[in-house]
Coordinates of N, CA and C in Angstrom, one line a residue:
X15 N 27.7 -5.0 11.5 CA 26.8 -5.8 10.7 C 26.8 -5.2 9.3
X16 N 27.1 -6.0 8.0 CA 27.3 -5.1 6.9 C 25.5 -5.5 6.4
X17 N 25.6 -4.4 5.6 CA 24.2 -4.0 5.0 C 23.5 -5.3 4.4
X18 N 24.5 -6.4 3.6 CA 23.6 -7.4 3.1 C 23.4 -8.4 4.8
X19 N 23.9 -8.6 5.6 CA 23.7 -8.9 7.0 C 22.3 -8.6 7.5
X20 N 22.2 -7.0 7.6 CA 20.9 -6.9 7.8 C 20.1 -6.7 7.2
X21 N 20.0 -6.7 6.0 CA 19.5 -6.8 4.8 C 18.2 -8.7 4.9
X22 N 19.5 -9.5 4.5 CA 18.6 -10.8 5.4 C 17.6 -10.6 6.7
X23 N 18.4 -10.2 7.6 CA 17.5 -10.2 8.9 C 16.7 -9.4 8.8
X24 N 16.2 -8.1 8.1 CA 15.3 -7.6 8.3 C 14.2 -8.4 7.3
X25 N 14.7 -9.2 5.8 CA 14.0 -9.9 5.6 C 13.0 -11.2 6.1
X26 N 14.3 -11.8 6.7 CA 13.4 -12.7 7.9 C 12.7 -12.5 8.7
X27 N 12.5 -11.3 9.2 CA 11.9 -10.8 10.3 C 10.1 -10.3 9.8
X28 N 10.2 -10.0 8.6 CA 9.2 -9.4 7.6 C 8.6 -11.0 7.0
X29 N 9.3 -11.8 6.6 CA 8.8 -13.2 6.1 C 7.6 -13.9 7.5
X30 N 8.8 -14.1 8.8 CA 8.1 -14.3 9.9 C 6.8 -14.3 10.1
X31 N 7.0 -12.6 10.2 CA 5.4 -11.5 10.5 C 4.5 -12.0 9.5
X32 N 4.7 -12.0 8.2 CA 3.8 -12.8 7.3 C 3.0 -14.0 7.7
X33 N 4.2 -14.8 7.6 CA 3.4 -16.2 8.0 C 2.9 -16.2 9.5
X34 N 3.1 -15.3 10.7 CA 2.6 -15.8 11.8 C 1.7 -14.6 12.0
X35 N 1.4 -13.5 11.3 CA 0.2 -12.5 11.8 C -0.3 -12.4 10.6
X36 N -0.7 -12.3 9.4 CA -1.1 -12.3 8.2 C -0.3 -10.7 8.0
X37 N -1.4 -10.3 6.9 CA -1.0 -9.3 5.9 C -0.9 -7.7 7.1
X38 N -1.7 -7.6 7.8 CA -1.8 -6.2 8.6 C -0.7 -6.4 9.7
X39 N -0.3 -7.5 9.7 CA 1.2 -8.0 10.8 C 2.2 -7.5 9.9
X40 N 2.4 -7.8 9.0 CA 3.5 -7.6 8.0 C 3.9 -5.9 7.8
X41 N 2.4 -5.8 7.4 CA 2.4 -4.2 7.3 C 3.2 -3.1 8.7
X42 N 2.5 -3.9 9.5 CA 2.8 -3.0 10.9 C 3.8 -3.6 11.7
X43 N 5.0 -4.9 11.0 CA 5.9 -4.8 11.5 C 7.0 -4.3 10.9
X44 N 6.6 -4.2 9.3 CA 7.5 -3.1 8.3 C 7.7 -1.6 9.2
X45 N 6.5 -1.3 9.5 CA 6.3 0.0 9.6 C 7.0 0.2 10.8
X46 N 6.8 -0.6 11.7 CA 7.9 -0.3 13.1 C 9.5 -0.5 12.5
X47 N 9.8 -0.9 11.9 CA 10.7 -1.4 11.4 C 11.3 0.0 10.4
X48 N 10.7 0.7 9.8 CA 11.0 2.0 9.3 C 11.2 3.1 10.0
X49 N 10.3 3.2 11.1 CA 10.4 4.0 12.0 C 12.1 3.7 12.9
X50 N 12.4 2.3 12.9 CA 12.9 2.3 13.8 C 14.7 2.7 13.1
X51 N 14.5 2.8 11.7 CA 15.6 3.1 11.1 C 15.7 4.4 10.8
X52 N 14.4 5.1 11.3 CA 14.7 7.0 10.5 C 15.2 7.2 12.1
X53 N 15.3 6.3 13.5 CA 15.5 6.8 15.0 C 17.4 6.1 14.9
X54 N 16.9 5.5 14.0 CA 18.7 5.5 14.4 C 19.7 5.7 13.7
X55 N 19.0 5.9 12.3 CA 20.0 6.8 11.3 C 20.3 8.7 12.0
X56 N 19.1 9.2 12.9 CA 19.1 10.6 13.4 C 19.8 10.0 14.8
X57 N 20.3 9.4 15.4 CA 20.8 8.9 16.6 C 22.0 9.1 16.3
X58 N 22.7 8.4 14.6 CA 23.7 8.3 15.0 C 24.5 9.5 14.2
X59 N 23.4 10.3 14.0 CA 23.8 12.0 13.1 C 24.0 11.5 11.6
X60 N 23.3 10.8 11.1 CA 24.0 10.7 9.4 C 22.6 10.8 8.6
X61 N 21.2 11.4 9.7 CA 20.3 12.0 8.9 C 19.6 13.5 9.6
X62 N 19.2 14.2 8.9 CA 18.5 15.6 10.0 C 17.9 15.6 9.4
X63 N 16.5 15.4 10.8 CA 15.5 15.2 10.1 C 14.3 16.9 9.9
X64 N 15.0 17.8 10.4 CA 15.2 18.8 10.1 C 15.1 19.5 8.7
X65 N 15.7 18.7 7.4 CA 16.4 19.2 6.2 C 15.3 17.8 5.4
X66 N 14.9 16.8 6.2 CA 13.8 16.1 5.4 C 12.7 16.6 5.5
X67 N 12.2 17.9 6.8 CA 10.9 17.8 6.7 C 10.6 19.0 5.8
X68 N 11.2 19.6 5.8 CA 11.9 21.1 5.1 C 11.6 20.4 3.5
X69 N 12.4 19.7 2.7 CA 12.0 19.2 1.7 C 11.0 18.9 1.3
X70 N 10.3 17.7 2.1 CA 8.7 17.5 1.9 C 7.6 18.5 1.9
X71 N 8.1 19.8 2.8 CA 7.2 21.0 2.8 C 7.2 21.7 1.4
X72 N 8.9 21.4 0.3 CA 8.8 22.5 -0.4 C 9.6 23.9 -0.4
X73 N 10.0 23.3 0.6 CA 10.9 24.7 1.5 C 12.5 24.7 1.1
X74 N 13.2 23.3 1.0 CA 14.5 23.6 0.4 C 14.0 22.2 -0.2
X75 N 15.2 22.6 -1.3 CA 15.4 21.4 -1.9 C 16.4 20.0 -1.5
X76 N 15.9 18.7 -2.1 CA 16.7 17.8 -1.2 C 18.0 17.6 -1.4
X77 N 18.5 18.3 -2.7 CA 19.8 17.6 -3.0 C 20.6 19.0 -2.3

């Protein structure tokens, strides 16, 4: 699936939640929706989340 592919569909999917759960639907199906891309960006090894939490602590830097 190339990135403008899911790009749409994760828009649709976000438009949807709008119109059929209001504003705290939207919110908290973004948010499942974020989570669900930090589990399979670390799934598929092309994030460690190890070296993000490290950064946000202050601990190393991110670049």
């Amino acid at each position: 699936m190339s990135p403008t592919t899911a790009g749409v569909a994760a828009g649709a999917a976000l438009a949807f939640a709008a119109l059929i759960f209001g504003f705290w639907g939207f919110v908290l199906v973004a948010l499942f929706m974020a989570i669900g891309a930090v589990v399979g960006r670390t799934a598929e090894g092309k994030l460690d989340l190890g070296s993000v939490l490290d950064a946000l602590r202050g601990r190393r830097s991110s670049s």
